[in-house]
Coordinates of C-alpha atoms and ligand atoms in Angstrom, one line a residue:
X263 CA -0.2 -59.9 90.9
X264 CA 2.8 -62.9 89.8
X265 CA 6.5 -61.3 90.9
X266 CA 8.8 -63.4 89.1
X267 CA 12.3 -62.3 89.4
X268 CA 13.0 -60.8 86.2
X269 CA 10.2 -58.2 84.6
X270 CA 10.9 -58.7 80.1
X271 CA 10.9 -55.8 78.6
X272 CA 9.2 -55.6 75.7
X273 CA 8.5 -52.7 73.1
X274 CA 4.8 -53.8 73.3
X275 CA 4.7 -53.6 76.3
X276 CA 6.7 -50.6 77.5
X277 CA 5.9 -47.6 74.9
X278 CA 8.9 -46.0 75.0
X279 CA 11.2 -43.5 72.2
X280 CA 11.4 -45.5 69.2
X281 CA 15.2 -45.0 69.0
X282 CA 16.1 -47.8 71.5
X283 CA 18.9 -50.2 71.0
X284 CA 19.5 -53.3 73.0
X285 CA 22.5 -52.7 76.0
X286 CA 25.6 -54.5 74.7
X287 CA 25.4 -53.4 71.0
X288 CA 25.1 -49.0 72.9
X289 CA 28.0 -50.6 75.5
X290 CA 30.2 -51.9 72.3
X291 CA 29.8 -48.9 70.3
X292 CA 30.2 -46.1 73.2
X293 CA 33.5 -44.2 73.1
X294 CA 33.4 -40.5 75.5
X295 CA 35.6 -39.1 72.6
X296 CA 32.5 -40.0 70.3
X297 CA 30.0 -38.8 72.8
X298 CA 32.1 -35.5 73.4
X299 CA 31.5 -35.0 69.7
X300 CA 27.7 -34.9 70.6
X301 CA 27.6 -30.9 72.1
X302 CA 28.9 -28.3 70.6
X303 CA 31.5 -26.6 72.1
X304 CA 32.3 -22.7 72.0
X305 CA 33.3 -21.3 68.5
X306 CA 36.5 -21.3 68.6
X307 CA 37.1 -23.7 71.4
X308 CA 36.0 -24.3 74.8
X309 CA 33.6 -25.7 76.4
X310 CA 30.7 -24.5 78.7
X311 CA 28.1 -25.9 80.2
X312 CA 25.8 -23.5 79.5
X313 CA 26.2 -22.4 76.1
X314 CA 25.5 -26.2 75.9
X315 CA 22.6 -26.6 78.2
X316 CA 21.3 -22.7 76.5
X317 CA 22.6 -21.4 73.9
X318 CA 22.7 -23.6 71.4
X319 CA 18.7 -24.1 71.2
X320 CA 18.7 -20.2 71.5
X321 CA 20.2 -19.9 68.7
X322 CA 18.4 -22.6 66.8
X323 CA 15.1 -24.0 65.7
X324 CA 14.5 -25.6 70.1
X325 CA 14.1 -20.8 70.7
X326 CA 10.7 -21.2 71.0
X327 CA 10.2 -24.5 72.7
X328 CA 9.6 -24.8 76.7
X329 CA 13.1 -25.2 78.7
X330 CA 10.5 -24.8 81.6
X331 CA 7.5 -24.7 82.8
X332 CA 7.7 -23.8 86.8
X333 CA 4.7 -24.9 89.0
X334 CA 4.1 -22.2 91.4
X335 CA 0.8 -21.3 93.9
X336 CA -0.1 -18.4 90.9
X337 CA -0.1 -20.6 87.8
X338 CA 2.6 -21.5 85.6
X339 CA 4.9 -20.3 84.5
X340 CA 6.5 -20.9 81.0
X341 CA 10.0 -19.8 80.3
X342 CA 10.9 -20.4 76.4
X343 CA 14.9 -21.5 75.0
X344 CA 15.3 -17.9 74.0
X345 CA 14.1 -15.8 76.7
X346 CA 15.7 -19.0 79.3
X347 CA 19.6 -17.8 77.3
X348 CA 18.5 -13.9 77.3
X349 CA 18.1 -14.0 80.7
X350 CA 20.7 -16.5 81.7
X351 CA 22.9 -13.0 79.9
X352 CA 21.5 -10.7 81.9
X353 CA 22.7 -12.2 85.0
X354 CA 26.1 -13.0 83.3
X355 CA 26.2 -9.2 82.5
X356 CA 25.6 -8.2 86.1
X357 CA 28.1 -10.7 87.1
X358 CA 30.7 -8.8 85.1
X359 CA 29.2 -5.9 86.3
X360 CA 29.5 -6.2 89.7
X361 CA 33.6 -7.2 88.7
X362 CA 32.7 -10.6 90.4
X363 CA 35.7 -12.9 88.1
X364 CA 36.1 -16.5 86.3
X365 CA 36.2 -18.9 88.7
X366 CA 35.2 -16.9 91.6
X367 CA 31.6 -18.7 93.5
X368 CA 28.5 -17.6 92.9
X369 CA 26.0 -19.5 95.3
X370 CA 22.4 -19.4 95.5
X371 CA 19.4 -19.9 98.8
X372 CA 16.6 -20.1 96.3
X373 CA 13.2 -22.0 96.7
X374 CA 12.9 -23.9 92.8
X375 CA 11.9 -20.3 91.9
X376 CA 13.1 -19.8 88.0
X377 CA 16.1 -17.1 89.6
X378 CA 17.4 -19.9 90.8
X379 CA 18.0 -21.3 87.6
X380 CA 18.5 -18.6 85.9
X381 CA 21.0 -17.7 88.6
X382 CA 23.4 -21.5 87.9
X383 CA 23.0 -21.3 84.4
X384 CA 24.1 -17.2 84.2
X385 CA 27.0 -17.6 86.5
X386 CA 28.7 -21.3 84.2
X387 CA 27.9 -18.8 81.8
X388 CA 29.9 -15.9 83.0
X389 CA 32.8 -18.9 83.9
X390 CA 31.9 -18.6 87.5
X391 CA 31.3 -21.5 90.2
X392 CA 27.6 -22.2 91.1
X393 CA 27.0 -23.7 94.1
X394 CA 22.8 -24.4 95.0
X395 CA 22.2 -24.4 98.5
X396 CA 18.7 -26.5 99.6
X397 CA 16.7 -22.8 100.7
X398 CA 15.6 -25.6 103.8
X399 CA 18.9 -25.8 105.4
X400 CA 19.2 -23.9 109.1
X401 CA 21.2 -20.2 109.3
X402 CA 24.4 -22.8 110.1
X403 CA 24.9 -25.6 107.4
X404 CA 24.2 -22.2 105.1
X405 CA 26.7 -19.7 106.8
X406 CA 29.4 -22.9 106.9
X407 CA 29.0 -24.6 103.8
X408 CA 29.9 -20.9 102.1
X409 CA 32.9 -20.0 104.7
X410 CA 33.5 -23.5 103.3
X411 CA 32.8 -23.3 99.7
X412 CA 34.2 -19.4 99.7
X413 CA 31.7 -18.0 98.2
X414 CA 32.1 -14.0 97.0
X415 CA 28.5 -14.0 95.6
X416 CA 24.9 -15.1 97.5
X417 CA 21.2 -15.1 95.9
X418 CA 18.4 -15.7 97.7
X419 CA 15.0 -14.1 98.3
X420 CA 14.1 -11.0 101.3
X421 CA 12.7 -13.4 103.5
X422 CA 15.3 -16.1 103.3
X423 CA 17.9 -13.4 104.0
X424 CA 16.7 -11.8 106.9
X425 CA 15.8 -15.2 108.7
X426 CA 18.9 -17.1 108.3
X427 CA 21.9 -14.6 107.5
X428 CA 21.8 -11.1 108.0
X429 CA 22.5 -11.8 111.9
X430 CA 25.9 -13.9 110.8
X431 CA 27.0 -12.3 107.8
X432 CA 29.9 -10.7 109.7
X433 CA 31.1 -14.2 109.7
X434 CA 31.4 -14.7 106.0
X435 CA 34.8 -11.9 104.9
X436 CA 34.5 -13.2 101.2
X437 CA 31.4 -12.7 100.3
X438 CA 30.7 -9.3 98.5
X439 CA 27.6 -9.0 97.4
X440 CA 24.3 -10.4 99.0
X441 CA 21.6 -10.1 95.4
X442 CA 18.3 -10.4 96.8
X443 CA 15.0 -11.1 94.3
X444 CA 11.7 -11.3 95.4
X445 CA 10.2 -14.2 97.4
X446 CA 7.1 -16.0 95.3
X447 CA 4.4 -13.9 95.2
X448 CA 6.2 -11.0 97.4
X449 CA 7.0 -7.3 97.0
X450 CA 10.7 -7.2 97.0
X451 CA 12.9 -4.7 99.5
X452 CA 16.3 -5.5 99.3
X453 CA 17.9 -5.4 103.3
X454 CA 20.3 -3.2 104.0
X455 CA 23.9 -4.3 102.6
X456 CA 22.4 -6.9 99.2
X457 CA 21.6 -5.6 96.2
X458 CA 18.5 -5.4 94.6
X459 CA 18.2 -7.9 91.9
X460 CA 16.0 -7.2 89.9
X461 CA 16.7 -3.6 89.4
X462 CA 20.1 -5.1 87.5
X463 CA 18.4 -7.5 85.3
X464 CA 15.8 -4.8 84.2
X465 CA 18.6 -1.9 83.0
X466 CA 21.1 -5.4 82.3
X467 CA 23.1 -6.1 78.5
X468 CA 21.7 -9.2 76.2
X469 CA 24.7 -8.6 74.4
X470 CA 26.8 -10.0 76.4
X471 CA 29.4 -12.4 75.7
X472 CA 29.6 -16.1 76.9
X473 CA 33.2 -16.8 78.5
X474 CA 34.9 -19.2 77.1
X475 CA 36.2 -22.7 79.6
X476 CA 37.7 -25.2 79.2
X477 CA 36.7 -29.1 79.8
X478 CA 39.0 -28.8 83.0
X479 CA 37.6 -25.9 84.5
X480 CA 35.9 -25.2 87.7
X481 CA 31.9 -25.4 87.3
X482 CA 29.6 -26.9 90.1
X483 CA 30.1 -27.3 93.8
X484 CA 27.8 -29.9 95.5
X485 CA 27.9 -30.2 98.7
X486 CA 27.8 -34.8 99.3
X487 CA 24.1 -35.6 101.4
X488 CA 25.5 -36.1 104.5
X489 CA 24.0 -39.6 105.6
X490 CA 27.0 -40.7 107.3
X491 CA 28.8 -37.9 108.4
X492 CA 30.0 -34.4 107.8
X493 CA 28.9 -33.3 103.8
X494 CA 32.0 -32.9 101.9
X495 CA 31.9 -30.1 98.9
X496 CA 32.5 -32.1 95.4
X497 CA 34.0 -29.9 92.3
X498 CA 32.6 -30.7 89.1
X499 CA 34.0 -29.4 86.2
X500 CA 32.7 -27.7 82.8
X501 CA 33.1 -31.7 81.1
X502 CA 30.5 -33.1 83.4
X503 CA 28.6 -31.8 80.2
X504 CA 29.5 -35.5 78.4
X505 CA 28.7 -37.6 80.5
X506 CA 25.2 -35.4 81.6
X507 CA 24.2 -35.8 77.7
X508 CA 25.4 -39.4 76.8
X509 CA 23.7 -40.2 80.5
X510 CA 20.8 -38.4 79.7
X511 CA 20.2 -41.1 76.7
X512 CA 20.9 -44.2 78.1
X513 CA 19.8 -43.9 81.6
X514 CA 16.4 -41.7 81.5
X515 CA 15.9 -41.8 77.3
X516 CA 15.8 -38.1 76.9
X517 CA 14.1 -36.7 73.2
X518 CA 13.1 -33.3 72.8
X519 CA 9.8 -33.4 72.4
X520 CA 9.3 -34.9 75.9
X521 CA 7.8 -33.7 78.9
X522 CA 10.3 -34.5 82.0
X523 CA 10.1 -33.7 85.5
X524 CA 13.2 -34.2 87.9
X525 CA 11.4 -34.0 91.8
X526 CA 15.1 -33.3 93.3
X527 CA 16.1 -30.5 94.2
X528 CA 19.6 -28.3 92.5
X529 CA 21.1 -27.8 96.8
X530 CA 21.7 -32.0 95.9
X531 CA 23.3 -33.2 93.2
X532 CA 20.9 -35.0 91.6
X533 CA 19.0 -31.6 91.1
X534 CA 21.5 -30.0 89.0
X535 CA 23.3 -32.9 87.3
X536 CA 19.9 -34.1 86.6
X537 CA 16.8 -31.3 87.0
X538 CA 19.2 -28.5 85.2
X539 CA 21.6 -29.7 82.7
X540 CA 21.0 -32.8 81.6
X541 CA 17.5 -32.1 80.3
X542 CA 18.2 -28.5 78.6
X543 CA 21.1 -30.4 76.9
X544 CA 18.5 -32.4 75.2
X545 CA 16.3 -29.5 74.9
X546 CA 13.6 -30.8 76.0
X547 CA 10.5 -29.2 78.7
X548 CA 11.3 -29.4 82.5
X549 CA 8.5 -29.1 85.2
X550 CA 10.1 -27.2 88.4
X551 CA 7.5 -27.8 91.0
X552 CA 7.6 -25.1 93.1
X553 CA 6.1 -26.5 95.9
X554 CA 6.9 -29.9 98.6
X555 CA 5.7 -33.6 98.3
X556 CA 1.7 -33.7 98.3
X557 CA 0.8 -37.3 97.3
X558 CA -2.6 -35.8 95.7
X559 CA -0.5 -32.8 93.5
X560 CA 2.6 -34.9 92.4
X561 CA 0.0 -37.7 90.9
X562 CA -1.8 -34.2 89.4
X563 CA 1.1 -32.8 87.8
X564 CA 2.7 -35.9 86.3
X565 CA -1.0 -36.4 85.1
X566 CA -2.3 -32.9 83.6
X567 CA 1.3 -32.0 82.6
X568 CA 1.4 -34.8 80.5
X569 CA 4.6 -36.6 81.9
X570 CA 6.7 -38.3 80.4
X571 CA 9.7 -39.0 81.5
X572 CA 9.7 -38.9 85.9
X573 CA 12.9 -39.0 88.0
X574 CA 12.5 -39.2 91.6
X575 CA 13.6 -40.9 95.0
X576 CA 12.4 -43.8 96.8
X577 CA 11.8 -41.9 99.8
X578 CA 8.3 -39.7 97.1
X579 CA 7.7 -42.9 95.8
X580 CA 7.6 -44.0 99.4
X581 CA 5.3 -41.7 100.9
X582 CA 2.9 -42.2 97.7
X583 CA 2.6 -45.8 98.7
X584 CA 1.9 -44.9 101.8
X585 CA -0.5 -43.0 100.4
X586 CA -1.8 -45.9 99.3
X587 CA -2.5 -47.8 95.3
X588 CA -6.0 -45.9 95.3
X589 CA -5.6 -42.6 95.4
X590 CA -3.4 -43.2 92.5
X591 CA -5.8 -44.9 90.7
X592 CA -7.8 -41.6 90.7
X593 CA -5.8 -40.5 87.8
X594 CA -4.1 -41.7 84.9
X595 CA -0.4 -41.5 83.7
X596 CA -1.1 -42.3 80.0
X597 CA 2.2 -40.1 78.4
X598 CA 4.3 -41.2 81.3
X599 CA 6.8 -44.1 79.7
X600 CA 10.1 -44.1 81.8
X601 CA 10.5 -43.8 85.6
X602 CA 13.5 -43.5 87.2
X603 CA 15.0 -43.1 90.9
X604 CA 18.0 -42.4 92.5
X605 CA 19.3 -41.8 96.1
X606 CA 19.0 -44.9 97.8
X607 CA 17.8 -48.6 97.3
X608 CA 14.8 -49.2 95.9
X609 CA 13.1 -51.4 97.3
X610 CA 11.2 -54.4 95.0
X611 CA 7.8 -54.2 96.8
X612 CA 8.5 -50.7 95.5
X613 CA 9.4 -51.3 91.3
X614 CA 6.0 -53.6 91.7
X615 CA 4.0 -51.1 93.3
X616 CA 5.3 -48.9 89.4
X617 CA 3.3 -51.3 87.9
X618 CA 0.1 -51.5 89.9
X619 CA 0.2 -47.3 90.5
X620 CA 1.4 -46.4 87.4
X621 CA 0.9 -49.1 85.2
X622 CA 5.8 -49.1 84.9
X623 CA 7.8 -50.9 86.2
X624 CA 10.5 -48.1 88.2
X625 CA 13.9 -48.3 86.9
X626 CA 16.4 -48.0 89.6
X627 CA 19.8 -46.3 89.5
X628 CA 22.9 -45.4 91.3
X629 CA 25.3 -42.3 91.5
X630 CA 27.0 -40.6 93.5
X631 CA 27.6 -36.6 94.4
X632 CA 31.6 -37.8 94.0
X633 CA 30.4 -39.3 90.2
X634 CA 28.1 -35.8 88.9
X635 CA 25.8 -38.0 87.0
X636 CA 24.3 -42.4 87.1
X637 CA 26.8 -44.8 86.3
X638 CA 24.6 -47.9 86.8
X639 CA 20.9 -47.9 85.9
X640 CA 18.1 -50.1 85.1
X641 CA 17.7 -48.7 81.5
X642 CA 14.9 -49.1 79.0
X643 CA 17.0 -51.2 76.5
X644 CA 16.7 -54.7 79.9
X645 CA 15.2 -56.4 81.6
X646 CA 14.6 -55.5 85.1
X647 CA 15.0 -57.4 88.3
X648 CA 14.0 -55.9 90.7
X649 CA 15.9 -55.5 94.1
X650 CA 19.3 -54.7 91.5
X651 CA 20.5 -50.9 90.7
X652 CA 20.9 -52.0 87.5
X653 CA 24.5 -52.7 85.1
X654 CA 27.0 -49.6 84.7
X655 CA 26.1 -47.5 81.7
X656 CA 28.0 -47.1 78.1
X657 CA 31.7 -46.1 79.3
X658 CA 31.3 -47.0 82.2
X659 CA 34.0 -49.7 84.0
X660 CA 32.1 -50.5 87.7
X661 CA 33.2 -53.1 89.2
X662 CA 33.5 -54.8 92.5
X663 CA 37.0 -55.5 94.9
X664 CA 37.8 -57.1 98.1
X665 CA 41.3 -55.9 100.1
X666 CA 44.2 -58.3 99.9
X667 CA 46.5 -59.2 102.8
X668 CA 48.7 -56.3 101.7
X669 CA 45.5 -53.9 102.0
X670 CA 45.6 -53.8 98.3
X671 CA 41.8 -53.8 96.2
X672 CA 41.4 -56.9 93.9
X673 CA 38.9 -57.1 91.1
X674 CA 36.2 -59.4 91.9
X675 CA 36.9 -62.1 89.2
X676 CA 34.0 -64.8 91.1
X677 CA 30.1 -63.4 90.3
X678 CA 28.3 -62.5 94.2
X679 CA 31.7 -61.7 95.9
X680 CA 30.1 -59.0 97.9
X681 CA 32.9 -56.2 98.0
X682 CA 33.1 -52.6 97.4
X683 CA 31.9 -51.2 94.6
X684 CA 34.4 -49.5 92.2
X685 CA 34.7 -47.7 89.0
X686 CA 37.6 -47.2 87.1
X687 CA 38.3 -43.4 86.7
X688 CA 38.3 -41.6 83.7
X689 CA 34.8 -41.1 83.4
X690 CA 34.2 -36.6 82.1
X691 CA 31.8 -36.1 85.5
X692 CA 34.0 -38.0 87.7
X693 CA 35.0 -34.8 91.2
X694 CA 38.5 -33.6 90.5
X695 CA 38.4 -33.3 94.5
X696 CA 36.2 -32.6 97.9
X697 CA 37.3 -28.5 97.8
X698 CA 40.1 -28.0 100.6
X699 CA 40.2 -31.6 102.1
X700 CA 42.7 -33.0 99.1
X701 CA 44.7 -36.0 101.8
X702 CA 40.1 -37.1 101.2
X703 CA 40.2 -37.1 98.3
X704 CA 43.7 -39.5 97.9
X705 CA 42.0 -41.7 99.9
X706 CA 38.9 -42.0 97.2
X707 CA 41.7 -43.9 95.0
X708 CA 43.3 -47.0 95.0
X709 CA 45.5 -46.6 91.8
X710 CA 43.0 -46.3 88.9
X711 CA 40.6 -47.2 90.8
X712 CA 38.0 -44.7 92.6
X713 CA 36.1 -46.5 95.6
X714 CA 33.0 -45.7 96.1
X715 CA 32.6 -46.5 99.5
X716 CA 29.1 -48.3 98.7
X717 CA 29.2 -52.8 99.4
X718 CA 27.7 -54.5 96.5
X719 CA 28.0 -57.4 94.3
X720 CA 27.2 -58.2 91.0
X721 CA 25.7 -61.3 89.4
X722 CA 26.6 -63.5 86.4
X723 CA 24.2 -61.6 84.2
X724 CA 26.2 -58.1 84.7
X725 CA 23.6 -56.9 88.0
X726 CA 24.9 -55.2 90.8
X727 CA 22.6 -54.9 93.7
X728 CA 23.7 -52.7 96.2
X729 CA 23.9 -54.6 100.1
X730 CA 24.6 -50.9 102.4
X731 CA 27.3 -47.9 103.1
X732 CA 30.5 -49.4 104.4
X733 CA 29.3 -47.6 107.3
X734 CA 26.0 -49.3 107.7
X735 CA 26.5 -52.8 107.5
X736 CA 25.7 -54.3 110.3
X737 CA 27.6 -57.4 111.6
X738 CA 25.9 -60.4 113.2
X739 CA 27.0 -63.5 114.5
X740 CA 29.4 -64.0 112.1
X741 CA 27.2 -62.9 108.8
X742 CA 27.1 -59.3 107.2
X743 CA 24.0 -57.6 106.7
X744 CA 23.2 -54.7 104.9
X745 CA 20.7 -52.9 106.0
X746 CA 18.2 -53.0 102.7
X747 CA 17.9 -56.5 102.5
X748 CA 16.3 -56.6 106.2
X749 CA 13.8 -53.1 105.3
X750 CA 12.8 -54.6 101.5
X751 CA 11.5 -58.0 103.3
X752 CA 9.8 -55.5 106.1
X753 CA 8.2 -53.6 103.4
X754 CA 6.2 -56.5 101.5
X755 CA 4.3 -56.5 104.6
X756 CA 1.5 -54.4 103.8
X757 CA 1.5 -52.1 107.1
X758 CA 5.3 -51.2 106.2
X759 CA 5.5 -47.8 105.1
X760 CA 9.4 -47.0 106.3
X761 CA 11.8 -49.2 107.5
X762 CA 15.5 -48.9 108.3
X763 CA 17.9 -51.2 110.1
X764 CA 20.2 -50.4 112.0
X765 CA 23.4 -53.3 114.6
X766 CA 23.4 -53.0 118.2
X767 CA 26.6 -53.9 120.2
X768 CA 25.5 -57.7 121.5
X769 CA 27.9 -59.6 123.6
X770 CA 27.5 -63.3 121.6
X771 CA 26.0 -61.7 118.1
X772 CA 28.1 -59.0 117.9
X773 CA 25.5 -57.0 116.7
X774 CA 22.0 -57.8 116.8
X775 CA 19.8 -56.4 113.8
X776 CA 16.9 -53.7 115.2
X777 CA 14.1 -51.9 112.7
X778 CA 12.8 -48.9 112.8
X779 CA 9.7 -49.2 110.9
X780 CA 7.1 -46.4 110.0
X781 CA 2.6 -47.6 109.1
X782 CA 0.8 -47.5 106.0
X783 CA -2.0 -45.0 106.4
X784 CA -4.8 -47.6 108.2
X785 CA -2.4 -49.1 110.7
X786 CA -1.8 -48.9 114.1
X787 CA 1.5 -49.5 116.1
X788 CA 0.8 -52.1 118.8
X789 CA 2.5 -55.6 120.4
X790 CA 0.4 -57.7 118.3
X791 CA 1.5 -56.4 115.0
X792 CA 4.8 -55.7 116.0
X793 CA 4.9 -60.4 116.8
X794 CA 3.3 -60.5 112.9
X795 CA 6.2 -57.9 111.5
X796 CA 9.1 -59.9 113.3
X797 CA 7.6 -63.6 112.4
X798 CA 7.1 -62.0 109.0
X799 CA 11.2 -61.2 108.6
X800 CA 12.6 -64.1 110.6
X801 CA 9.7 -66.3 107.7
X802 CA 11.6 -63.6 105.0
X803 CA 15.2 -64.1 106.0
X804 CA 15.5 -67.0 108.4
X805 CA 16.8 -66.4 111.8
X806 CA 19.8 -64.8 111.1
X807 CA 19.4 -61.9 109.3
X808 CA 16.3 -60.9 111.2
X809 CA 15.3 -58.3 113.1
X810 CA 14.9 -58.9 116.8
X811 CA 13.8 -55.9 118.2
X812 CA 10.9 -53.4 116.1
X813 CA 10.6 -49.9 117.2
X814 CA 7.3 -48.5 115.6
X815 CA 8.6 -44.3 114.4
X816 CA 5.5 -42.2 112.9
X817 CA 8.2 -41.5 110.6
X818 CA 12.6 -42.4 110.0
X819 CA 15.3 -39.4 110.5
X820 CA 16.5 -38.4 107.4
X821 CA 18.2 -36.4 105.2
X822 CA 16.6 -33.1 103.4
X823 CA 17.9 -35.0 99.6
X824 CA 15.1 -38.0 101.6
X825 CA 17.4 -40.3 102.3
X826 CA 17.3 -42.3 105.8
X827 CA 19.5 -42.1 108.5
X828 CA 20.6 -44.5 110.0
X829 CA 23.5 -43.3 111.9
X830 CA 20.9 -41.2 113.4
X831 CA 18.3 -44.0 114.2
X832 CA 21.5 -46.0 115.8
X833 CA 23.3 -43.3 117.9
X834 CA 19.3 -42.2 119.5
X835 CA 19.1 -45.6 120.3
X836 CA 22.8 -45.7 121.4
X837 CA 22.0 -42.9 123.8
X838 CA 25.7 -41.7 121.5
X839 CA 26.0 -37.6 119.9
X840 CA 23.7 -37.4 116.7
X841 CA 26.8 -35.8 114.9
X842 CA 26.7 -33.6 111.9
X843 CA 23.1 -33.1 111.6
X844 CA 22.9 -30.1 109.3
X845 CA 20.4 -32.2 106.5
X846 CA 18.1 -33.3 109.1
X847 CA 14.8 -32.7 108.1
X848 CA 12.9 -31.0 110.0
X849 CA 15.7 -28.9 111.4
X850 CA 15.8 -25.7 111.0
Ligands
ATP1104 P1 27.8 -38.6 102.3 O1 28.5 -38.4 101.5 O2 27.7 -37.3 103.5 O3 27.5 -39.4 103.5 P2 26.1 -39.7 100.9 O4 26.7 -40.5 100.6 O5 24.7 -39.6 100.8 O6 26.3 -38.5 101.8 P3 25.1 -38.8 97.6 O7 26.1 -38.5 97.2 O8 24.1 -37.3 97.9 O9 25.5 -38.6 99.8 O10 24.3 -40.2 97.5 C1 24.9 -41.2 97.7 C2 24.6 -42.8 97.9 O11 23.9 -43.0 98.1 C3 25.5 -44.2 96.8 O12 27.1 -43.5 97.7 C4 25.0 -44.6 97.7 O13 24.8 -45.2 98.9 C5 23.7 -44.1 98.1 N1 22.8 -44.9 96.8 C6 22.5 -43.4 95.4 N2 21.6 -44.4 95.2 C7 21.3 -45.5 95.4 C8 21.3 -46.4 94.6 N3 20.4 -47.2 93.5 N4 20.4 -47.8 95.5 C9 21.5 -47.7 96.6 N5 22.2 -47.0 97.4 C10 22.1 -45.4 96.7
MG1105 MG1 28.8 -40.4 99.8

């Protein structure tokens, strides 16, 4: 396949929705004030995410439309907007009955089962703060986050409670209520000290009035992925919905008749902003897969559910690539019209793989827990440069900054300057603080600029290119090297499924580059392959940027949200302490 540096878009080739307009026109015509008016607002004033996401549709013609299709071990459970609204009202009533006040924290520790979605939206409806935790966290990370987030209520399943919390409950004096629901396919026996939520829901009223929250009221608490250190609790407010609505349009091209699948777990911000809020705001039908990754099943879901818009992550795409293109070819993705990815840099190889396996390019986009919503994206409305994370969305002002001698941040005026990616503050879903860490929050800003901690460059066409997290950047023989560039080059070799690259202290070079590689199906580690990969990288990157060493690993250490943990590769390589590993996949 020919691989030009740019993938030109044409409506004939990529059948996207008809109301596409050109990117420049979208940006020019955009204002956050106008975006705010796309939301209804509460009757009589105020803004509540649950009202916009659920009630508004349930009160109108969208009532019978499916909000969610839950794909579980026992079949499909369809929940309409009307039913979702009734369930959320009941959960709101239950919270009121338990004396839970506005602003109190309602945590969930649940798999992707209906109760998770009802609890998050019902908590928002109640004016409480929702905080979804990833259910595979071990006991210690769960307790730490519940304590840090000052949880008043936890919704979990019987088995998760018994395994992760029962013995540690006395470390959480502020946790007043644990509401227990059945594990999927099981009966529920509420352990001592917990309440059977289903019983309260049965008798709850559906007439509970929604809380009149204001745009700036705290709505969600999200912990970061912990890729670079201890996770931070980012605070988000109801106004974030304005950004979720707008970005759902511009970056994901959502329309009410879409069948949309976001593969992220709501324990991560993607799974909430784009797995719950944005799709509901747009009135779409979301697929929720209750199971774990499985290449065969995922292809089947895309095909059988006739998914139209798919939002996933590089880690999943790399796993699909690892399983081979042949498997993809056994399926037909006729309904699919838009695919996007977030969480890590998307290697150009993965964009091309999308063309081969799905018949569509994959659109990379960039954002963080802190930004609350998508900031920079490859949208349907312009050509893709594989390897670039795209251009700033309407309403988002992004730039590259470099520090001058006095430590002040100067906005780079020349294209392709390498520096820190910064955003001009003021978009609605921006975090309003790190919980209990005002100083860390203040450090993220220089005047009007929010400093992202990521290094990037912006080319003459306004496309942003990710270089590295500031913590991962490698300094070798006077060059600043981003691991992503080296990893992408390695991934061009047919044997390589994923690669993680680090810098090792080196006497003369400062740092020398070492790569860890896991192989695709059908390849086995050998010295000959190692030499071949070293040679491939040298040809592709030049001697200064190519790795000097390559080790083979069955898989790379990654966070539960799927990000390669280079800091861990490095700590293990150098025999250093591993630091916070609470979000490491496979850790219990
Ligand atoms: P922590 O802040 O705890 O170290 P984290 O930064 O991984 O964890 P998230 O907020 O989940 O936590 O991830 C945001 C980061 O993920 C970004 O700052 C960036 O480094 C990376 N990222 C997200 N999307 C992309 C992308 N499309 N390309 C490159 N990097 C991305
Ligand atoms: Mg971060």
